């Protein structure tokens, strides 16, 4: 039973980390999860660390990513979870290796962030879903996102957890030695410091999270038109989706005319709100133009278009009520196996569903829309998971961030809530209000401190109208860019290098 105890502990730790993520909001459980995992792998050999890391990762990622199997079955879901779990298992191996070093929670936390950095980039452009930071849309650690982005936020949570593990292990060892002076032990003091310091840092950073308007406010309307039905087949009724969003916008226009709602400065439609190319189909063009003229405000329209080179684009179009379509933003970070299919012929061997994936071409640059004097930074759906894509829009001058999304494909799964948590973390990271217009919900208005001011239900037509602060100051996280991640990765790599040197010296002395 003692041999199986670490396996059980790793599995419990993985499930516990999954529970911290939305639709539940239990961020304080994450350090406890990582403490259990730290105890499970502490002092283990490399092979055991890898195996325990794999058990932990599967218990964590299989339920977390269950939404990827909606409408396409369990094979893609389990394949993705297994691939991501294998990468995370290397973190388990690395953490086990550095756990014999002095101050091991520090090096182990760096190893964890290095592994997250790898998962965010490899394979197929990376898949950052499930970063520890994205399970922290509230709580004491969240303000740290404004200082060092998701890497620092994740590092703080992990360090707290591993510090707690080190504290429990050290207290047990001191007591076993018969020494009653537990509180005077240096190891206990160091472990306690690692546990408490991240929470103190988070509390100290709280006053740095600013929410006030710096360039006035903008009245923003978010349109959630809804879709005819859930799942991948909703695309078969593309015209109906467009009609739904036009209809909801016309309802808003009627309320403005009646004086029950104040006229918005700008209107945001979700991703895929017009899967009919308005440059080619004049009926779609006329419907969007009609809606823009009715509300007398610019609309950001999510459309699927074919450019002059014949390439399919997932595009946002800035639609002016007087001049029609203008500036555009092409989604840059496309979703593999959804918006495009890598190695299509190979993966077709396993599933014919690969032919349902698109053939989109990514954009190349950040584009901020000037909407009636308000600069809107565009981050289309899946892109919210990638640090650099969001940061680029703020660097480009965004005063408000917009994350238009289409979650109808994933029905009522927890995907929508997991993505909304990401958007809340991004708000704090960059000190910007974040607007989330979604075809079928949950649409939301997020304040710069990560709290939700307004939100809709799922699979219902609705409109949100809010006065939103326009902010221009860049947070330290925005200005620092990739450096916090690079430094934390270097910390982990440095710990691994030290462990290698110690191991070789130990073998040399033994010889």
Short mmCIF file of C-alpha atoms in Angstrom, two decimals:
data_model
loop_
_atom_site.label_atom_id
_atom_site.label_comp_id
_atom_site.label_asym_id
_atom_site.label_seq_id
_atom_site.Cartn_x
_atom_site.Cartn_y
_atom_site.Cartn_z
CA UNK A 1 0.00 0.00 0.00
CA UNK A 2 2.89 2.37 0.71
CA UNK A 3 4.13 1.89 -2.86
CA UNK A 4 0.75 2.95 -4.26
CA UNK A 5 0.25 5.87 -1.87
CA UNK A 6 2.17 8.40 -4.05
CA UNK A 7 0.14 7.33 -7.09
CA UNK A 8 -3.12 7.89 -5.24
CA UNK A 9 -1.82 11.20 -3.89
CA UNK A 10 -0.85 12.37 -7.39
CA UNK A 11 -4.28 11.42 -8.75
CA UNK A 12 -6.08 13.25 -5.94
CA UNK A 13 -3.86 16.29 -6.52
CA UNK A 14 -4.71 16.34 -10.23
CA UNK A 15 -8.44 16.08 -9.61
CA UNK A 16 -8.21 18.79 -6.99
CA UNK A 17 -6.47 21.16 -9.42
CA UNK A 18 -9.23 20.51 -11.96
CA UNK A 19 -11.85 21.41 -9.35
CA UNK A 20 -10.27 24.85 -8.91
CA UNK A 21 -11.21 25.80 -12.48
CA UNK A 22 -14.54 27.33 -13.62
CA UNK A 23 -17.46 26.91 -13.66
CA UNK A 24 -16.45 26.49 -10.02
CA UNK A 25 -14.44 29.33 -8.50
CA UNK A 26 -12.17 27.83 -5.85
CA UNK A 27 -8.75 29.40 -6.50
CA UNK A 28 -7.57 28.76 -2.95
CA UNK A 29 -7.60 24.99 -3.58
CA UNK A 30 -4.81 25.23 -6.17
CA UNK A 31 -1.95 25.55 -3.61
CA UNK A 32 -3.35 22.58 -1.70
CA UNK A 33 -3.40 20.53 -4.92
CA UNK A 34 0.19 21.41 -5.72
CA UNK A 35 1.23 20.69 -2.13
CA UNK A 36 -0.10 17.15 -2.45
CA UNK A 37 1.66 16.74 -5.79
CA UNK A 38 4.89 18.09 -4.31
CA UNK A 39 4.72 15.55 -1.49
CA UNK A 40 4.04 12.75 -3.98
CA UNK A 41 7.12 13.44 -6.15
CA UNK A 42 9.53 14.73 -3.50
CA UNK A 43 12.79 12.78 -3.45
CA UNK A 44 11.68 10.39 -6.20
CA UNK A 45 13.82 9.11 -9.04
CA UNK A 46 13.37 10.57 -12.51
CA UNK A 47 11.29 7.66 -13.79
CA UNK A 48 8.99 7.80 -10.78
CA UNK A 49 8.67 11.57 -11.12
CA UNK A 50 7.62 11.16 -14.75
CA UNK A 51 5.09 8.45 -13.90
CA UNK A 52 3.59 10.38 -11.01
CA UNK A 53 3.53 13.51 -13.16
CA UNK A 54 1.61 11.59 -15.81
CA UNK A 55 -0.94 10.32 -13.28
CA UNK A 56 -1.39 13.84 -11.94
CA UNK A 57 -1.68 15.34 -15.43
CA UNK A 58 -4.25 12.82 -16.64
CA UNK A 59 -6.39 13.28 -13.52
CA UNK A 60 -6.20 17.02 -14.13
CA UNK A 61 -6.45 17.41 -17.89
CA UNK A 62 -8.87 14.65 -18.91
CA UNK A 63 -11.84 16.23 -17.09
CA UNK A 64 -10.61 19.79 -17.73
CA UNK A 65 -10.58 19.29 -21.51
CA UNK A 66 -13.73 17.18 -21.76
CA UNK A 67 -15.39 19.99 -23.74
CA UNK A 68 -13.12 19.25 -26.71
CA UNK A 69 -15.04 16.00 -27.27
CA UNK A 70 -18.41 17.69 -27.71
CA UNK A 71 -19.83 16.70 -31.12
CA UNK A 72 -16.65 14.93 -32.26
CA UNK A 73 -16.54 12.10 -29.73
CA UNK A 74 -14.00 11.00 -27.13
CA UNK A 75 -11.03 10.21 -29.40
CA UNK A 76 -9.88 13.81 -30.10
CA UNK A 77 -10.55 14.79 -26.47
CA UNK A 78 -8.54 11.90 -25.01
CA UNK A 79 -5.76 12.29 -27.58
CA UNK A 80 -5.35 15.97 -26.72
CA UNK A 81 -5.46 15.33 -22.98
CA UNK A 82 -2.89 12.53 -23.31
CA UNK A 83 -0.54 14.66 -25.44
CA UNK A 84 -0.70 17.57 -22.99
CA UNK A 85 -0.33 15.18 -20.04
CA UNK A 86 2.88 13.75 -21.51
CA UNK A 87 4.40 17.23 -21.63
CA UNK A 88 3.27 17.94 -18.06
CA UNK A 89 4.75 14.61 -16.96
CA UNK A 90 8.19 16.02 -17.77
CA UNK A 91 7.49 18.70 -15.18
CA UNK A 92 6.90 15.92 -12.67
CA UNK A 93 10.25 14.42 -13.59
CA UNK A 94 12.02 17.77 -13.30
CA UNK A 95 10.38 18.61 -9.98
CA UNK A 96 11.41 15.24 -8.57
CA UNK A 97 14.98 15.90 -9.72
CA UNK A 98 15.30 19.32 -8.08
CA UNK A 99 13.40 18.30 -4.94
CA UNK A 100 16.66 17.14 -3.33
CA UNK A 101 18.19 20.62 -3.60
CA UNK A 102 18.17 23.20 -0.81
CA UNK A 103 15.23 25.59 -1.21
CA UNK A 104 13.66 23.09 -3.61
CA UNK A 105 10.20 24.75 -3.85
CA UNK A 106 11.84 27.71 -5.61
CA UNK A 107 13.50 25.58 -8.32
CA UNK A 108 10.49 23.30 -8.64
CA UNK A 109 8.19 26.26 -9.27
CA UNK A 110 10.54 27.45 -12.00
CA UNK A 111 10.41 23.99 -13.59
CA UNK A 112 6.62 24.14 -13.57
CA UNK A 113 6.58 27.52 -15.36
CA UNK A 114 9.14 26.24 -17.88
CA UNK A 115 6.83 23.35 -18.65
CA UNK A 116 3.85 25.71 -19.05
CA UNK A 117 5.94 27.86 -21.39
CA UNK A 118 6.69 24.77 -23.48
CA UNK A 119 3.02 23.73 -23.61
CA UNK A 120 2.08 27.25 -24.70
CA UNK A 121 4.30 26.92 -27.78
CA UNK A 122 4.50 23.23 -28.73
CA UNK A 123 3.15 21.39 -30.64
CA UNK A 124 1.15 23.14 -33.42
CA UNK A 125 1.72 26.59 -31.93
CA UNK A 126 0.99 25.44 -28.39
CA UNK A 127 -2.05 24.97 -26.18
CA UNK A 128 -1.87 27.10 -23.01
CA UNK A 129 -5.28 25.93 -21.78
CA UNK A 130 -4.97 24.75 -18.21
CA UNK A 131 -2.20 27.11 -17.10
CA UNK A 132 -2.47 27.45 -13.34
CA UNK A 133 -2.97 31.21 -13.70
CA UNK A 134 -6.22 30.69 -15.62
CA UNK A 135 -7.76 29.08 -12.56
CA UNK A 136 -7.20 32.30 -10.58
CA UNK A 137 -9.81 34.82 -11.87
CA UNK A 138 -10.23 36.00 -8.28
CA UNK A 139 -8.44 35.62 -4.97
CA UNK A 140 -5.34 36.87 -3.23
CA UNK A 141 -2.86 35.90 -5.96
CA UNK A 142 -4.67 37.62 -8.87
CA UNK A 143 -3.13 41.14 -8.47
CA UNK A 144 0.28 39.65 -9.27
CA UNK A 145 -0.87 39.32 -12.88
CA UNK A 146 -0.49 43.09 -13.21
CA UNK A 147 3.19 42.80 -12.24
CA UNK A 148 4.36 39.77 -14.22
CA UNK A 149 1.43 38.44 -16.21
CA UNK A 150 0.26 34.84 -16.14
CA UNK A 151 3.81 33.46 -15.57
CA UNK A 152 4.25 35.36 -12.29
CA UNK A 153 0.69 34.64 -11.19
CA UNK A 154 1.14 30.93 -11.87
CA UNK A 155 4.57 30.90 -10.22
CA UNK A 156 3.15 32.43 -7.03
CA UNK A 157 0.40 29.80 -6.78
CA UNK A 158 2.82 26.94 -7.43
CA UNK A 159 5.45 28.29 -5.01
CA UNK A 160 2.83 28.56 -2.30
CA UNK A 161 1.80 24.95 -2.91
CA UNK A 162 5.31 23.53 -3.01
CA UNK A 163 6.23 25.63 0.02
CA UNK A 164 3.34 24.02 1.87
CA UNK A 165 4.60 20.59 0.79
CA UNK A 166 8.12 21.39 2.00
CA UNK A 167 6.72 22.66 5.28
CA UNK A 168 4.76 19.46 5.91
CA UNK A 169 7.73 17.25 4.99
CA UNK A 170 10.20 19.24 7.09
CA UNK A 171 7.99 19.34 10.19
CA UNK A 172 7.51 15.57 9.91
CA UNK A 173 11.27 15.04 9.66
CA UNK A 174 12.09 17.31 12.60
CA UNK A 175 9.50 15.65 14.80
CA UNK A 176 10.75 12.20 13.82
CA UNK A 177 14.23 13.22 14.98
CA UNK A 178 12.83 13.96 18.42
CA UNK A 179 13.61 17.67 18.25
CA UNK A 180 10.76 19.65 19.83
CA UNK A 181 12.11 22.99 18.60
CA UNK A 182 10.26 22.80 15.30
CA UNK A 183 9.79 26.55 14.97
CA UNK A 184 13.53 27.17 15.32
CA UNK A 185 14.44 24.86 12.46
CA UNK A 186 15.79 26.73 9.42
CA UNK A 187 14.16 24.35 6.98
CA UNK A 188 10.77 24.92 8.58
CA UNK A 189 11.30 28.69 8.46
CA UNK A 190 12.30 28.64 4.77
CA UNK A 191 9.34 26.45 3.81
CA UNK A 192 6.96 28.67 5.76
CA UNK A 193 8.39 31.71 3.97
CA UNK A 194 7.79 30.11 0.56
CA UNK A 195 4.21 29.35 1.58
CA UNK A 196 3.33 32.75 2.96
CA UNK A 197 5.38 35.12 0.78
CA UNK A 198 3.27 34.70 -2.41
CA UNK A 199 0.08 35.50 -0.50
CA UNK A 200 1.66 38.56 1.10
CA UNK A 201 2.94 39.68 -2.32
CA UNK A 202 -0.54 39.28 -3.80
CA UNK A 203 -2.13 41.30 -1.03
CA UNK A 204 0.55 43.99 -1.34
CA UNK A 205 -0.03 44.24 -5.10
CA UNK A 206 -3.78 44.74 -4.71
CA UNK A 207 -3.59 48.58 -4.58
CA UNK A 208 -1.72 48.51 -7.91
CA UNK A 209 -4.79 47.15 -9.72
CA UNK A 210 -6.35 50.37 -11.02
CA UNK A 211 -9.86 50.59 -12.45
CA UNK A 212 -10.51 54.29 -13.01
CA UNK A 213 -11.07 55.92 -16.38
CA UNK A 214 -8.00 57.71 -17.74
CA UNK A 215 -9.39 58.88 -21.08
CA UNK A 216 -13.08 59.13 -20.25
CA UNK A 217 -15.60 56.35 -20.70
CA UNK A 218 -17.26 54.69 -23.66
CA UNK A 219 -20.79 53.34 -23.75
CA UNK A 220 -20.43 49.88 -25.25
CA UNK A 221 -23.18 47.54 -26.45
CA UNK A 222 -22.52 43.80 -26.68
CA UNK A 223 -24.87 41.85 -28.93
CA UNK A 224 -25.56 38.17 -28.26
CA UNK A 225 -27.87 37.09 -31.06
CA UNK A 226 -27.88 33.37 -30.22
CA UNK A 227 -27.76 30.51 -32.76
CA UNK A 228 -30.42 28.22 -34.24
CA UNK A 229 -28.96 25.12 -32.58
CA UNK A 230 -25.94 23.96 -30.65
CA UNK A 231 -22.94 22.03 -31.93
CA UNK A 232 -20.85 22.08 -35.08
CA UNK A 233 -23.94 21.97 -37.31
CA UNK A 234 -24.97 25.46 -36.26
CA UNK A 235 -22.79 26.61 -39.18
CA UNK A 236 -25.28 25.03 -41.56
CA UNK A 237 -27.63 27.88 -40.69
CA UNK A 238 -25.20 30.70 -41.22
CA UNK A 239 -27.77 33.15 -42.52
CA UNK A 240 -29.94 32.55 -39.48
CA UNK A 241 -27.02 33.47 -37.17
CA UNK A 242 -26.53 36.74 -39.03
CA UNK A 243 -30.26 37.45 -38.96
CA UNK A 244 -30.36 36.82 -35.21
CA UNK A 245 -27.63 39.39 -34.57
CA UNK A 246 -29.24 41.92 -36.88
CA UNK A 247 -32.56 41.37 -35.13
CA UNK A 248 -31.08 41.86 -31.67
CA UNK A 249 -29.33 45.03 -32.86
CA UNK A 250 -32.59 46.34 -34.30
CA UNK A 251 -34.25 45.71 -30.93
CA UNK A 252 -31.54 47.83 -29.32
CA UNK A 253 -32.15 50.56 -31.92
CA UNK A 254 -35.88 50.54 -31.09
CA UNK A 255 -35.12 50.94 -27.38
CA UNK A 256 -32.77 53.83 -28.16
CA UNK A 257 -35.45 55.51 -30.23
CA UNK A 258 -38.01 54.98 -27.44
CA UNK A 259 -35.62 56.52 -24.92
CA UNK A 260 -35.44 53.45 -22.67
CA UNK A 261 -31.76 52.82 -23.46
CA UNK A 262 -29.05 55.43 -24.01
CA UNK A 263 -27.36 55.33 -27.38
CA UNK A 264 -24.05 53.42 -27.29
CA UNK A 265 -20.84 54.85 -28.73
CA UNK A 266 -19.98 51.52 -30.30
CA UNK A 267 -21.40 48.04 -30.77
CA UNK A 268 -19.55 44.71 -30.60
CA UNK A 269 -20.78 41.58 -32.37
CA UNK A 270 -19.23 38.17 -31.67
CA UNK A 271 -16.96 35.98 -33.72
CA UNK A 272 -18.82 34.24 -36.59
CA UNK A 273 -21.79 36.59 -36.28
CA UNK A 274 -21.68 36.76 -40.10
CA UNK A 275 -20.33 33.54 -41.55
CA UNK A 276 -21.66 34.84 -44.85
CA UNK A 277 -18.97 36.94 -46.55
CA UNK A 278 -20.48 40.46 -46.70
CA UNK A 279 -17.98 41.50 -49.39
CA UNK A 280 -19.39 38.86 -51.72
CA UNK A 281 -23.01 38.53 -50.62
CA UNK A 282 -24.80 41.84 -50.98
CA UNK A 283 -27.78 40.68 -48.93
CA UNK A 284 -25.46 40.16 -45.92
CA UNK A 285 -23.82 43.54 -46.62
CA UNK A 286 -27.20 45.27 -46.65
CA UNK A 287 -28.36 43.62 -43.42
CA UNK A 288 -25.24 44.66 -41.52
CA UNK A 289 -25.44 48.16 -42.98
CA UNK A 290 -29.09 48.39 -41.93
CA UNK A 291 -28.20 47.45 -38.36
CA UNK A 292 -25.33 49.96 -38.20
CA UNK A 293 -27.53 52.75 -39.49
CA UNK A 294 -30.31 51.86 -37.05
CA UNK A 295 -28.10 52.20 -33.97
CA UNK A 296 -26.06 55.00 -35.61
CA UNK A 297 -22.83 53.59 -34.20
CA UNK A 298 -19.86 51.64 -35.56
CA UNK A 299 -20.11 47.86 -35.23
CA UNK A 300 -17.28 45.34 -34.96
CA UNK A 301 -18.55 42.38 -36.99
CA UNK A 302 -17.09 38.88 -36.75
CA UNK A 303 -17.14 37.43 -40.28
CA UNK A 304 -15.76 34.61 -42.37
CA UNK A 305 -14.39 36.08 -45.57
CA UNK A 306 -12.25 35.14 -48.56
CA UNK A 307 -9.54 37.68 -49.30
CA UNK A 308 -8.27 38.74 -52.71
CA UNK A 309 -5.73 35.91 -52.68
CA UNK A 310 -8.47 33.34 -52.16
CA UNK A 311 -7.49 32.67 -48.54
CA UNK A 312 -10.21 32.05 -45.95
CA UNK A 313 -9.97 34.43 -42.99
CA UNK A 314 -11.59 34.59 -39.59
CA UNK A 315 -11.98 38.34 -39.66
CA UNK A 316 -13.30 41.23 -37.62
CA UNK A 317 -14.63 44.12 -39.70
CA UNK A 318 -15.06 47.66 -38.45
CA UNK A 319 -18.41 48.68 -39.94
CA UNK A 320 -19.26 52.37 -40.00
CA UNK A 321 -22.91 53.44 -40.31
CA UNK A 322 -21.99 56.01 -42.97
CA UNK A 323 -19.07 54.53 -44.89
CA UNK A 324 -19.65 50.79 -44.44
CA UNK A 325 -16.81 48.27 -43.95
CA UNK A 326 -13.39 49.69 -43.14
CA UNK A 327 -10.48 48.41 -41.05
CA UNK A 328 -10.12 44.66 -40.52
CA UNK A 329 -8.37 42.33 -38.12
CA UNK A 330 -7.54 38.77 -39.15
CA UNK A 331 -7.32 36.24 -36.35
CA UNK A 332 -3.62 35.46 -35.89
CA UNK A 333 -3.53 32.42 -33.64
CA UNK A 334 -5.81 29.86 -35.22
CA UNK A 335 -7.11 26.79 -33.44
CA UNK A 336 -5.48 23.62 -34.79
CA UNK A 337 -7.87 20.77 -35.60
CA UNK A 338 -10.67 23.34 -35.75
CA UNK A 339 -9.85 26.36 -37.89
CA UNK A 340 -7.13 24.50 -39.71
CA UNK A 341 -6.02 20.86 -39.87
CA UNK A 342 -2.32 20.05 -39.56
CA UNK A 343 -1.31 16.83 -41.35
CA UNK A 344 -4.89 16.32 -42.51
CA UNK A 345 -4.22 13.15 -44.52
CA UNK A 346 -2.46 11.51 -41.57
CA UNK A 347 -5.12 12.30 -38.97
CA UNK A 348 -7.86 11.20 -41.38
CA UNK A 349 -6.65 7.66 -40.71
CA UNK A 350 -8.03 7.96 -37.19
CA UNK A 351 -11.17 9.99 -37.79
CA UNK A 352 -13.10 11.37 -40.76
CA UNK A 353 -14.06 14.33 -38.56
CA UNK A 354 -10.80 15.97 -39.63
CA UNK A 355 -12.57 17.04 -42.82
CA UNK A 356 -14.89 19.18 -40.74
CA UNK A 357 -11.91 21.35 -39.77
CA UNK A 358 -11.44 24.61 -41.66
CA UNK A 359 -8.64 25.83 -43.90
CA UNK A 360 -8.19 29.31 -42.52
CA UNK A 361 -5.04 31.39 -43.00
CA UNK A 362 -3.79 33.40 -39.99
CA UNK A 363 -3.31 37.15 -39.89
CA UNK A 364 0.10 38.67 -39.26
CA UNK A 365 -0.34 41.79 -37.15
CA UNK A 366 -2.23 43.39 -34.29
CA UNK A 367 -4.95 45.85 -35.33
CA UNK A 368 -6.72 48.26 -32.99
CA UNK A 369 -10.09 49.61 -34.15
CA UNK A 370 -10.81 53.32 -33.69
CA UNK A 371 -14.53 53.17 -32.90
CA UNK A 372 -15.95 56.66 -32.45
CA UNK A 373 -12.76 57.79 -30.72
CA UNK A 374 -12.35 54.67 -28.59
CA UNK A 375 -9.46 52.32 -29.34
CA UNK A 376 -10.62 48.71 -29.19
CA UNK A 377 -8.01 45.95 -29.07
CA UNK A 378 -9.14 42.77 -30.82
CA UNK A 379 -8.46 39.31 -29.38
CA UNK A 380 -10.56 36.69 -31.14
CA UNK A 381 -11.75 33.83 -28.92
CA UNK A 382 -8.94 31.21 -28.71
CA UNK A 383 -6.31 33.95 -28.89
CA UNK A 384 -7.11 35.00 -25.32
CA UNK A 385 -5.09 32.00 -24.12
CA UNK A 386 -1.85 33.38 -25.61
CA UNK A 387 0.10 36.00 -23.68
CA UNK A 388 1.74 37.67 -26.67
CA UNK A 389 -1.44 38.11 -28.73
CA UNK A 390 -3.23 40.00 -25.96
CA UNK A 391 -0.16 42.04 -25.04
CA UNK A 392 0.36 43.08 -28.67
CA UNK A 393 -3.06 44.73 -28.79
CA UNK A 394 -2.37 46.77 -25.64
CA UNK A 395 1.03 47.78 -26.99
CA UNK A 396 -0.77 48.86 -30.16
CA UNK A 397 -2.78 51.36 -28.11
CA UNK A 398 -5.93 49.53 -27.03
CA UNK A 399 -7.91 51.37 -24.34
CA UNK A 400 -10.45 48.54 -24.05
CA UNK A 401 -10.02 44.89 -25.02
CA UNK A 402 -12.66 42.96 -26.93
CA UNK A 403 -12.72 39.14 -27.04
CA UNK A 404 -15.44 38.22 -29.55
CA UNK A 405 -16.08 34.49 -29.36
CA UNK A 406 -18.21 31.71 -30.74
CA UNK A 407 -18.73 28.94 -28.20
CA UNK A 408 -21.87 27.43 -29.75
CA UNK A 409 -19.78 24.54 -31.06
CA UNK A 410 -19.12 23.43 -27.48
CA UNK A 411 -22.75 23.58 -26.36
CA UNK A 412 -23.24 24.01 -22.60
CA UNK A 413 -19.83 22.66 -21.63
CA UNK A 414 -17.46 24.26 -19.14
CA UNK A 415 -15.34 25.65 -21.99
CA UNK A 416 -17.26 28.94 -21.93
CA UNK A 417 -16.57 29.48 -18.24
CA UNK A 418 -12.92 28.51 -18.52
CA UNK A 419 -12.44 31.04 -21.31
CA UNK A 420 -14.27 33.72 -19.35
CA UNK A 421 -11.83 33.16 -16.48
CA UNK A 422 -8.94 33.76 -18.89
CA UNK A 423 -10.51 37.05 -19.94
CA UNK A 424 -10.81 38.11 -16.31
CA UNK A 425 -7.12 37.38 -15.70
CA UNK A 426 -6.23 39.36 -18.85
CA UNK A 427 -8.17 42.36 -17.54
CA UNK A 428 -5.96 42.54 -14.44
CA UNK A 429 -2.79 41.67 -16.34
CA UNK A 430 -3.14 44.67 -18.66
CA UNK A 431 -5.33 47.01 -16.60
CA UNK A 432 -8.06 47.09 -19.24
CA UNK A 433 -11.79 46.49 -19.23
CA UNK A 434 -12.52 43.41 -21.32
CA UNK A 435 -15.66 43.03 -23.43
CA UNK A 436 -16.72 39.48 -24.29
CA UNK A 437 -19.45 39.32 -26.98
CA UNK A 438 -20.34 35.67 -27.64
CA UNK A 439 -22.80 34.23 -30.17
CA UNK A 440 -24.58 32.02 -27.64
CA UNK A 441 -23.13 33.11 -24.28
CA UNK A 442 -21.72 33.76 -21.87
CA UNK A 443 -21.22 37.37 -22.98
CA UNK A 444 -19.79 39.65 -20.31
CA UNK A 445 -18.52 43.09 -19.35
CA UNK A 446 -15.37 42.66 -17.25
CA UNK A 447 -13.91 45.49 -15.19
CA UNK A 448 -10.13 46.14 -15.14
CA UNK A 449 -9.93 44.42 -11.73
CA UNK A 450 -11.26 41.17 -13.20
CA UNK A 451 -14.73 41.38 -11.67
CA UNK A 452 -17.79 40.89 -13.87
CA UNK A 453 -20.05 43.93 -14.16
CA UNK A 454 -22.67 42.30 -16.41
CA UNK A 455 -23.17 38.94 -18.09
CA UNK A 456 -25.75 37.02 -20.07
CA UNK A 457 -27.08 33.50 -19.82
CA UNK A 458 -26.33 30.77 -22.34
CA UNK A 459 -28.27 30.16 -25.55
CA UNK A 460 -30.49 33.18 -25.29
CA UNK A 461 -30.60 36.40 -27.27
CA UNK A 462 -29.55 39.36 -25.16
CA UNK A 463 -27.82 42.75 -25.20
CA UNK A 464 -25.50 44.29 -22.63
CA UNK A 465 -24.96 48.05 -22.50
CA UNK A 466 -22.34 49.48 -20.14
CA UNK A 467 -20.25 52.60 -19.58
CA UNK A 468 -16.70 51.32 -19.69
CA UNK A 469 -13.51 53.09 -18.53
CA UNK A 470 -10.94 53.84 -21.21
CA UNK A 471 -7.46 53.26 -19.83
CA UNK A 472 -4.09 54.20 -21.30
CA UNK A 473 -1.51 53.36 -18.62
CA UNK A 474 0.41 50.17 -19.26
CA UNK A 475 0.85 47.81 -16.33
CA UNK A 476 4.28 46.57 -15.35
CA UNK A 477 3.29 43.20 -16.83
CA UNK A 478 2.53 44.79 -20.20
CA UNK A 479 5.79 46.75 -20.22
CA UNK A 480 7.86 43.76 -19.10
CA UNK A 481 6.55 41.62 -21.93
CA UNK A 482 8.05 38.14 -22.06
CA UNK A 483 10.81 38.86 -19.51
CA UNK A 484 9.01 37.60 -16.37
CA UNK A 485 8.42 34.27 -18.08
CA UNK A 486 11.99 34.12 -19.36
CA UNK A 487 13.42 34.78 -15.89
CA UNK A 488 11.20 32.19 -14.24
CA UNK A 489 12.07 29.62 -16.92
CA UNK A 490 15.75 30.41 -16.32
CA UNK A 491 15.17 29.78 -12.61
CA UNK A 492 13.82 26.32 -13.37
CA UNK A 493 16.59 25.53 -15.86
CA UNK A 494 19.16 26.77 -13.34
CA UNK A 495 17.77 24.44 -10.70
CA UNK A 496 17.97 21.49 -13.09
CA UNK A 497 21.56 22.38 -13.99
CA UNK A 498 22.50 22.57 -10.30
CA UNK A 499 20.90 19.19 -9.68
CA UNK A 500 22.94 17.69 -12.54
CA UNK A 501 26.18 19.11 -11.14
CA UNK A 502 25.41 17.83 -7.62
CA UNK A 503 24.53 14.42 -8.98
CA UNK A 504 27.79 14.12 -10.91
CA UNK A 505 29.84 15.27 -7.93
CA UNK A 506 28.06 12.76 -5.74
CA UNK A 507 28.86 9.93 -8.14
CA UNK A 508 32.48 11.14 -8.33
CA UNK A 509 32.90 11.04 -4.55
CA UNK A 510 31.27 7.61 -4.41
CA UNK A 511 33.75 6.31 -6.97
#
